[in-house]
C-alpha cells in the first residue's frame, strides 16, 4: 500500500524564529493526523538545523527544498545532500518548477541531484508539471511523461521506494487556480502508467504521487478522493499550521 503524504513547501518565506514557531505549531497539531498520513515540512535551508530539533521524535519529517549537484567542494552558495542529512533532514524536494524556471534546473541536472540525494540517504520528492502554454497546446501528458522518463528512468525499482512524485501544473502554483480533480487525476493516472511501463505495476502502485498547485483546505478533499492522488505538496497554505493540518485531515 502506498503512503499518503501531505508536504509543506515553505519556499523563501519566514524568518528563522517565525519558522521555528510555525514548525512548533505543526508538530503540536500533528497528533490529530492519522498514522497512515505522513507529514513533511520543507523550510528554507537556514532553518533546517533549528527546525530538526522541533520535529525530532514527532511524526513530522523534515525536507529541504533543493540540494546541490555535487557532494562537497568549491561550489559557493550550494548545499550538498550529506549536509542535509547531517542536520536531520530526511527528504529533499527536487525539480520544483520555480527551480526549473528561474535557476536553470534541467532534467539532466536532476538525475545527478536525485542520485546524490539517494546516496546520502534522503528521500526525494520529484516535481513535474506543464506550464500554461504547454497545457493550452494539449501537450500536458507528453511534458509530464518526458520529465518522468528523463529523470526517473535512470533509477531502479529499489530507488523508487525512496522517491515520491509531485505533479504540479505550473499554471496552478500560487495563482489560486487549482487543477480540477479530473484534470489532476488524469495526469496522475498517466504518470503511474509511465512508471509501470519501466518498473512494473507493483512499483507504480506503491509510488506516492502528490498534487501541488493552490491546494487548500477547501479543495483538498475532492482532490484526495481521486484514486491516483495520494496527497499534496502545499505552498501558500503550508504557512498556516491550521490550514496545513486541515489539508492533512482531508483524506
Ligand atoms: P501553492 O504552491 O500551493 O502556493 O500553489 C505549491 C508548490 O509550489 O509547491
mmCIF file of C-alpha atoms and ligand atoms in Angstrom:
data_model
loop_
_atom_site.group_PDB
_atom_site.id
_atom_site.type_symbol
_atom_site.label_atom_id
_atom_site.label_comp_id
_atom_site.label_asym_id
_atom_site.label_seq_id
_atom_site.Cartn_x
_atom_site.Cartn_y
_atom_site.Cartn_z
ATOM 1 C CA UNK A 1 0.000 0.000 0.000
ATOM 2 C CA UNK A 2 1.418 3.371 -0.971
ATOM 3 C CA UNK A 3 1.705 6.030 1.682
ATOM 4 C CA UNK A 4 -0.463 9.135 1.809
ATOM 5 C CA UNK A 5 1.616 12.263 2.359
ATOM 6 C CA UNK A 6 0.993 15.954 2.853
ATOM 7 C CA UNK A 7 4.161 18.010 2.414
ATOM 8 C CA UNK A 8 4.562 21.729 3.048
ATOM 9 C CA UNK A 9 6.884 23.687 0.798
ATOM 10 C CA UNK A 10 7.576 26.918 2.649
ATOM 11 C CA UNK A 11 9.590 28.323 -0.286
ATOM 12 C CA UNK A 12 11.509 31.533 0.599
ATOM 13 C CA UNK A 13 9.207 32.521 3.451
ATOM 14 C CA UNK A 14 9.565 33.095 7.212
ATOM 15 C CA UNK A 15 12.488 34.314 9.298
ATOM 16 C CA UNK A 16 14.180 31.595 11.327
ATOM 17 C CA UNK A 17 12.264 32.452 14.556
ATOM 18 C CA UNK A 18 8.994 32.543 12.591
ATOM 19 C CA UNK A 19 9.858 29.190 11.025
ATOM 20 C CA UNK A 20 10.541 27.693 14.438
ATOM 21 C CA UNK A 21 7.127 28.893 15.669
ATOM 22 C CA UNK A 22 5.390 27.500 12.585
ATOM 23 C CA UNK A 23 7.159 24.143 12.991
ATOM 24 C CA UNK A 24 6.162 24.025 16.679
ATOM 25 C CA UNK A 25 2.527 24.664 15.748
ATOM 26 C CA UNK A 26 2.597 21.964 13.049
ATOM 27 C CA UNK A 27 4.196 19.442 15.422
ATOM 28 C CA UNK A 28 1.658 20.269 18.161
ATOM 29 C CA UNK A 29 -1.290 19.680 15.793
ATOM 30 C CA UNK A 30 0.280 16.689 14.056
ATOM 31 C CA UNK A 31 -1.134 14.353 16.724
ATOM 32 C CA UNK A 32 -4.587 14.915 15.154
ATOM 33 C CA UNK A 33 -3.385 13.409 11.864
ATOM 34 C CA UNK A 34 -3.962 9.651 11.415
ATOM 35 C CA UNK A 35 -0.941 7.351 11.450
ATOM 36 C CA UNK A 36 -1.371 6.393 7.768
ATOM 37 C CA UNK A 37 -0.842 10.001 6.621
ATOM 38 C CA UNK A 38 2.763 11.207 6.535
ATOM 39 C CA UNK A 39 3.585 14.845 7.224
ATOM 40 C CA UNK A 40 6.639 16.595 5.803
ATOM 41 C CA UNK A 41 7.706 20.228 6.108
ATOM 42 C CA UNK A 42 10.298 21.886 3.875
ATOM 43 C CA UNK A 43 11.606 25.120 5.432
ATOM 44 C CA UNK A 44 14.442 27.196 3.917
ATOM 45 C CA UNK A 45 17.998 25.816 4.362
ATOM 46 C CA UNK A 46 18.815 28.312 7.119
ATOM 47 C CA UNK A 47 16.037 26.944 9.349
ATOM 48 C CA UNK A 48 16.695 23.213 8.988
ATOM 49 C CA UNK A 49 19.057 22.805 11.911
ATOM 50 C CA UNK A 50 16.730 24.548 14.402
ATOM 51 C CA UNK A 51 13.559 23.019 12.991
ATOM 52 C CA UNK A 52 15.014 19.495 13.151
ATOM 53 C CA UNK A 53 15.199 19.843 16.948
ATOM 54 C CA UNK A 54 11.456 20.513 16.923
ATOM 55 C CA UNK A 55 10.396 17.769 14.508
ATOM 56 C CA UNK A 56 12.652 15.116 16.057
ATOM 57 C CA UNK A 57 10.620 12.408 17.766
ATOM 58 C CA UNK A 58 7.364 13.658 16.181
ATOM 59 C CA UNK A 59 5.554 12.322 13.127
ATOM 60 C CA UNK A 60 6.625 15.397 11.138
ATOM 61 C CA UNK A 61 9.529 14.692 8.795
ATOM 62 C CA UNK A 62 11.934 17.312 7.555
ATOM 63 C CA UNK A 63 12.736 18.174 3.947
ATOM 64 C CA UNK A 64 14.980 20.608 2.110
ATOM 65 C CA UNK A 65 13.706 22.416 -0.983
ATOM 66 C CA UNK A 66 16.723 21.583 -3.137
ATOM 67 C CA UNK A 67 20.242 20.136 -2.935
ATOM 68 C CA UNK A 68 23.484 20.599 -4.834
ATOM 69 C CA UNK A 69 24.651 18.559 -7.807
ATOM 70 C CA UNK A 70 27.990 17.890 -6.059
ATOM 71 C CA UNK A 71 28.809 16.393 -2.656
ATOM 72 C CA UNK A 72 31.378 18.948 -1.447
ATOM 73 C CA UNK A 73 33.997 21.400 -2.611
ATOM 74 C CA UNK A 74 34.287 24.779 -4.299
ATOM 75 C CA UNK A 75 30.621 25.422 -5.112
ATOM 76 C CA UNK A 76 29.889 28.717 -3.397
ATOM 77 C CA UNK A 77 26.340 29.103 -2.184
ATOM 78 C CA UNK A 78 25.357 25.470 -2.643
ATOM 79 C CA UNK A 79 24.202 22.953 -0.024
ATOM 80 C CA UNK A 80 25.055 19.272 -0.514
ATOM 81 C CA UNK A 81 22.842 16.289 0.270
ATOM 82 C CA UNK A 82 25.131 14.890 3.032
ATOM 83 C CA UNK A 83 24.984 18.303 4.750
ATOM 84 C CA UNK A 84 21.207 17.983 4.810
ATOM 85 C CA UNK A 85 21.272 14.567 6.443
ATOM 86 C CA UNK A 86 23.848 15.895 8.923
ATOM 87 C CA UNK A 87 21.201 18.289 10.319
ATOM 88 C CA UNK A 88 18.471 15.660 10.484
ATOM 89 C CA UNK A 89 16.808 16.156 7.110
ATOM 90 C CA UNK A 90 15.056 13.063 5.720
ATOM 91 C CA UNK A 91 13.887 14.429 2.369
ATOM 92 C CA UNK A 92 14.586 16.925 -0.351
ATOM 93 C CA UNK A 93 12.250 18.392 -2.929
ATOM 94 C CA UNK A 94 13.889 18.392 -6.375
ATOM 95 C CA UNK A 95 12.875 19.880 -9.717
ATOM 96 C CA UNK A 96 10.311 22.321 -8.415
ATOM 97 C CA UNK A 97 9.046 24.416 -11.332
ATOM 98 C CA UNK A 98 10.426 27.580 -9.722
ATOM 99 C CA UNK A 99 13.876 25.999 -9.792
ATOM 100 C CA UNK A 100 13.396 24.807 -13.356
ATOM 101 C CA UNK A 101 12.126 28.235 -14.441
ATOM 102 C CA UNK A 102 14.387 30.672 -12.526
ATOM 103 C CA UNK A 103 17.536 28.660 -11.807
ATOM 104 C CA UNK A 104 18.046 26.644 -14.965
ATOM 105 C CA UNK A 105 17.354 23.282 -13.379
ATOM 106 C CA UNK A 106 17.362 20.724 -16.205
ATOM 107 C CA UNK A 107 16.298 17.094 -16.208
ATOM 108 C CA UNK A 108 19.986 16.165 -16.681
ATOM 109 C CA UNK A 109 20.917 18.042 -13.511
ATOM 110 C CA UNK A 110 18.003 16.429 -11.696
ATOM 111 C CA UNK A 111 19.347 12.971 -12.485
ATOM 112 C CA UNK A 112 22.611 13.909 -10.742
ATOM 113 C CA UNK A 113 20.861 15.578 -7.799
ATOM 114 C CA UNK A 114 18.468 12.657 -7.323
ATOM 115 C CA UNK A 115 21.374 10.215 -7.374
ATOM 116 C CA UNK A 116 23.335 12.207 -4.783
ATOM 117 C CA UNK A 117 20.268 12.691 -2.576
ATOM 118 C CA UNK A 118 19.517 8.959 -2.570
ATOM 119 C CA UNK A 119 23.189 8.129 -1.894
ATOM 120 C CA UNK A 120 23.089 10.441 1.123
ATOM 121 C CA UNK A 121 20.010 8.596 2.410
ATOM 122 C CA UNK A 122 17.437 11.262 1.595
ATOM 123 C CA UNK A 123 14.018 10.571 0.174
ATOM 124 C CA UNK A 124 13.258 12.643 -2.925
ATOM 125 C CA UNK A 125 10.065 14.496 -3.829
ATOM 126 C CA UNK A 126 10.488 14.976 -7.582
ATOM 127 C CA UNK A 127 8.272 17.660 -9.113
ATOM 128 C CA UNK A 128 6.957 17.555 -12.669
ATOM 129 C CA UNK A 129 4.338 19.623 -14.441
ATOM 130 C CA UNK A 130 3.434 21.578 -17.551
ATOM 131 C CA UNK A 131 3.188 25.337 -17.964
ATOM 132 C CA UNK A 132 0.159 27.179 -19.306
ATOM 133 C CA UNK A 133 1.352 27.264 -22.949
ATOM 134 C CA UNK A 134 2.014 23.541 -22.877
ATOM 135 C CA UNK A 135 -1.424 22.819 -21.426
ATOM 136 C CA UNK A 136 -3.151 25.066 -23.954
ATOM 137 C CA UNK A 137 -1.266 23.287 -26.738
ATOM 138 C CA UNK A 138 -2.556 19.955 -25.390
ATOM 139 C CA UNK A 139 0.978 18.806 -24.508
ATOM 140 C CA UNK A 140 0.493 18.266 -20.753
ATOM 141 C CA UNK A 141 0.595 14.470 -20.874
ATOM 142 C CA UNK A 142 3.695 14.493 -23.057
ATOM 143 C CA UNK A 143 5.552 17.095 -20.944
ATOM 144 C CA UNK A 144 4.992 15.229 -17.687
ATOM 145 C CA UNK A 145 5.792 11.894 -19.291
ATOM 146 C CA UNK A 146 9.085 13.218 -20.637
ATOM 147 C CA UNK A 147 10.090 14.743 -17.313
ATOM 148 C CA UNK A 148 9.398 11.415 -15.589
ATOM 149 C CA UNK A 149 11.276 9.418 -18.217
ATOM 150 C CA UNK A 150 14.238 11.814 -18.418
ATOM 151 C CA UNK A 151 14.824 11.652 -14.680
ATOM 152 C CA UNK A 152 13.331 8.530 -13.138
ATOM 153 C CA UNK A 153 14.086 6.055 -15.918
ATOM 154 C CA UNK A 154 17.737 6.359 -14.798
ATOM 155 C CA UNK A 155 16.861 4.755 -11.463
ATOM 156 C CA UNK A 156 15.922 1.294 -10.217
ATOM 157 C CA UNK A 157 12.795 -0.190 -8.689
ATOM 158 C CA UNK A 158 14.696 -0.225 -5.377
ATOM 159 C CA UNK A 159 15.415 3.521 -5.695
ATOM 160 C CA UNK A 160 11.723 4.169 -6.335
ATOM 161 C CA UNK A 161 10.976 3.137 -2.735
ATOM 162 C CA UNK A 162 12.579 6.432 -1.685
ATOM 163 C CA UNK A 163 11.039 8.589 -4.412
ATOM 164 C CA UNK A 164 7.746 10.466 -4.324
ATOM 165 C CA UNK A 165 6.431 12.238 -7.431
ATOM 166 C CA UNK A 166 4.642 15.585 -7.213
ATOM 167 C CA UNK A 167 2.513 16.704 -10.133
ATOM 168 C CA UNK A 168 2.386 20.485 -10.069
ATOM 169 C CA UNK A 169 0.844 22.218 -13.085
ATOM 170 C CA UNK A 170 2.826 25.473 -13.255
ATOM 171 C CA UNK A 171 -0.306 27.495 -14.090
ATOM 172 C CA UNK A 172 -1.853 26.412 -10.770
ATOM 173 C CA UNK A 173 1.079 27.266 -8.497
ATOM 174 C CA UNK A 174 0.437 30.293 -6.300
ATOM 175 C CA UNK A 175 -2.212 31.531 -8.743
ATOM 176 C CA UNK A 176 -5.320 30.413 -6.885
ATOM 177 C CA UNK A 177 -6.206 28.344 -9.972
ATOM 178 C CA UNK A 178 -6.391 24.710 -8.914
ATOM 179 C CA UNK A 179 -6.451 21.964 -11.488
ATOM 180 C CA UNK A 180 -9.861 20.318 -11.264
ATOM 181 C CA UNK A 181 -9.850 16.942 -9.579
ATOM 182 C CA UNK A 182 -10.428 15.365 -13.016
ATOM 183 C CA UNK A 183 -7.558 17.290 -14.641
ATOM 184 C CA UNK A 184 -5.202 16.253 -11.844
ATOM 185 C CA UNK A 185 -6.401 12.638 -11.741
ATOM 186 C CA UNK A 186 -5.879 12.041 -15.451
ATOM 187 C CA UNK A 187 -2.256 13.190 -15.240
ATOM 188 C CA UNK A 188 -1.635 11.220 -12.040
ATOM 189 C CA UNK A 189 -3.020 8.080 -13.664
ATOM 190 C CA UNK A 190 -0.801 8.715 -16.682
ATOM 191 C CA UNK A 191 2.297 9.202 -14.522
ATOM 192 C CA UNK A 192 1.530 5.914 -12.786
ATOM 193 C CA UNK A 193 1.277 4.195 -16.159
ATOM 194 C CA UNK A 194 4.608 5.688 -17.280
ATOM 195 C CA UNK A 195 6.166 4.340 -14.061
ATOM 196 C CA UNK A 196 4.537 0.932 -14.603
ATOM 197 C CA UNK A 197 5.986 0.733 -18.140
ATOM 198 C CA UNK A 198 9.501 0.923 -16.714
ATOM 199 C CA UNK A 199 9.292 -0.536 -13.211
ATOM 200 C CA UNK A 200 6.225 -2.793 -13.361
ATOM 201 C CA UNK A 201 2.724 -2.442 -11.958
ATOM 202 C CA UNK A 202 3.691 -3.154 -8.348
ATOM 203 C CA UNK A 203 6.281 -0.381 -8.099
ATOM 204 C CA UNK A 204 3.941 2.059 -9.859
ATOM 205 C CA UNK A 205 1.151 1.105 -7.499
ATOM 206 C CA UNK A 206 3.402 1.628 -4.475
ATOM 207 C CA UNK A 207 4.625 5.081 -5.581
ATOM 208 C CA UNK A 208 3.094 8.066 -3.822
ATOM 209 C CA UNK A 209 2.031 10.766 -6.300
ATOM 210 C CA UNK A 210 1.181 14.160 -4.789
ATOM 211 C CA UNK A 211 -0.769 17.010 -6.318
ATOM 212 C CA UNK A 212 0.505 20.589 -5.905
ATOM 213 C CA UNK A 213 -0.847 23.945 -7.035
ATOM 214 C CA UNK A 214 -3.211 26.093 -4.936
ATOM 215 C CA UNK A 215 -4.227 23.097 -2.836
ATOM 216 C CA UNK A 216 -6.044 24.336 0.270
ATOM 217 C CA UNK A 217 -8.490 23.110 2.926
ATOM 218 C CA UNK A 218 -11.482 23.905 0.686
ATOM 219 C CA UNK A 219 -10.378 21.758 -2.270
ATOM 220 C CA UNK A 220 -8.134 19.078 -0.720
ATOM 221 C CA UNK A 221 -10.960 16.616 -0.046
ATOM 222 C CA UNK A 222 -12.094 16.457 -3.652
ATOM 223 C CA UNK A 223 -8.530 16.138 -4.934
ATOM 224 C CA UNK A 224 -7.530 13.462 -2.414
ATOM 225 C CA UNK A 225 -10.664 11.450 -3.190
ATOM 226 C CA UNK A 226 -9.239 10.660 -6.637
ATOM 227 C CA UNK A 227 -7.822 7.136 -6.900
ATOM 228 C CA UNK A 228 -4.342 8.219 -8.069
ATOM 229 C CA UNK A 229 -3.903 11.324 -5.904
ATOM 230 C CA UNK A 230 -2.073 10.295 -2.734
ATOM 231 C CA UNK A 231 -1.753 13.671 -1.046
ATOM 232 C CA UNK A 232 -0.424 17.139 -1.699
ATOM 233 C CA UNK A 233 2.617 19.357 -1.965
ATOM 234 C CA UNK A 234 1.363 22.543 -0.384
ATOM 235 C CA UNK A 235 2.858 26.021 -0.825
ATOM 236 C CA UNK A 236 0.899 29.021 0.451
ATOM 237 C CA UNK A 237 -1.451 27.044 2.686
ATOM 238 C CA UNK A 238 1.516 25.358 4.425
ATOM 239 C CA UNK A 239 2.444 28.682 6.017
ATOM 240 C CA UNK A 240 -0.543 28.418 8.355
ATOM 241 C CA UNK A 241 -0.369 25.399 10.668
ATOM 242 C CA UNK A 242 -4.172 25.175 10.929
ATOM 243 C CA UNK A 243 -4.656 25.087 7.148
ATOM 244 C CA UNK A 244 -1.803 22.643 6.654
ATOM 245 C CA UNK A 245 -3.204 20.217 9.225
ATOM 246 C CA UNK A 246 -6.722 20.704 7.887
ATOM 247 C CA UNK A 247 -5.435 19.569 4.480
ATOM 248 C CA UNK A 248 -3.818 16.517 6.087
ATOM 249 C CA UNK A 249 -7.213 15.652 7.583
ATOM 250 C CA UNK A 250 -8.863 15.693 4.141
ATOM 251 C CA UNK A 251 -8.387 12.050 3.133
HETATM 252 P P1 LIG B 1 0.946 26.758 -3.907
HETATM 253 O O1 LIG B 1 2.392 26.146 -4.225
HETATM 254 O O2 LIG B 1 0.241 25.756 -3.020
HETATM 255 O O3 LIG B 1 1.213 28.056 -3.221
HETATM 256 O O4 LIG B 1 0.240 26.919 -5.222
HETATM 257 C C1 LIG B 1 2.577 24.769 -4.397
HETATM 258 C C2 LIG B 1 4.038 24.493 -4.713
HETATM 259 O O5 LIG B 1 4.643 25.249 -5.485
HETATM 260 O O6 LIG B 1 4.630 23.522 -4.194
#
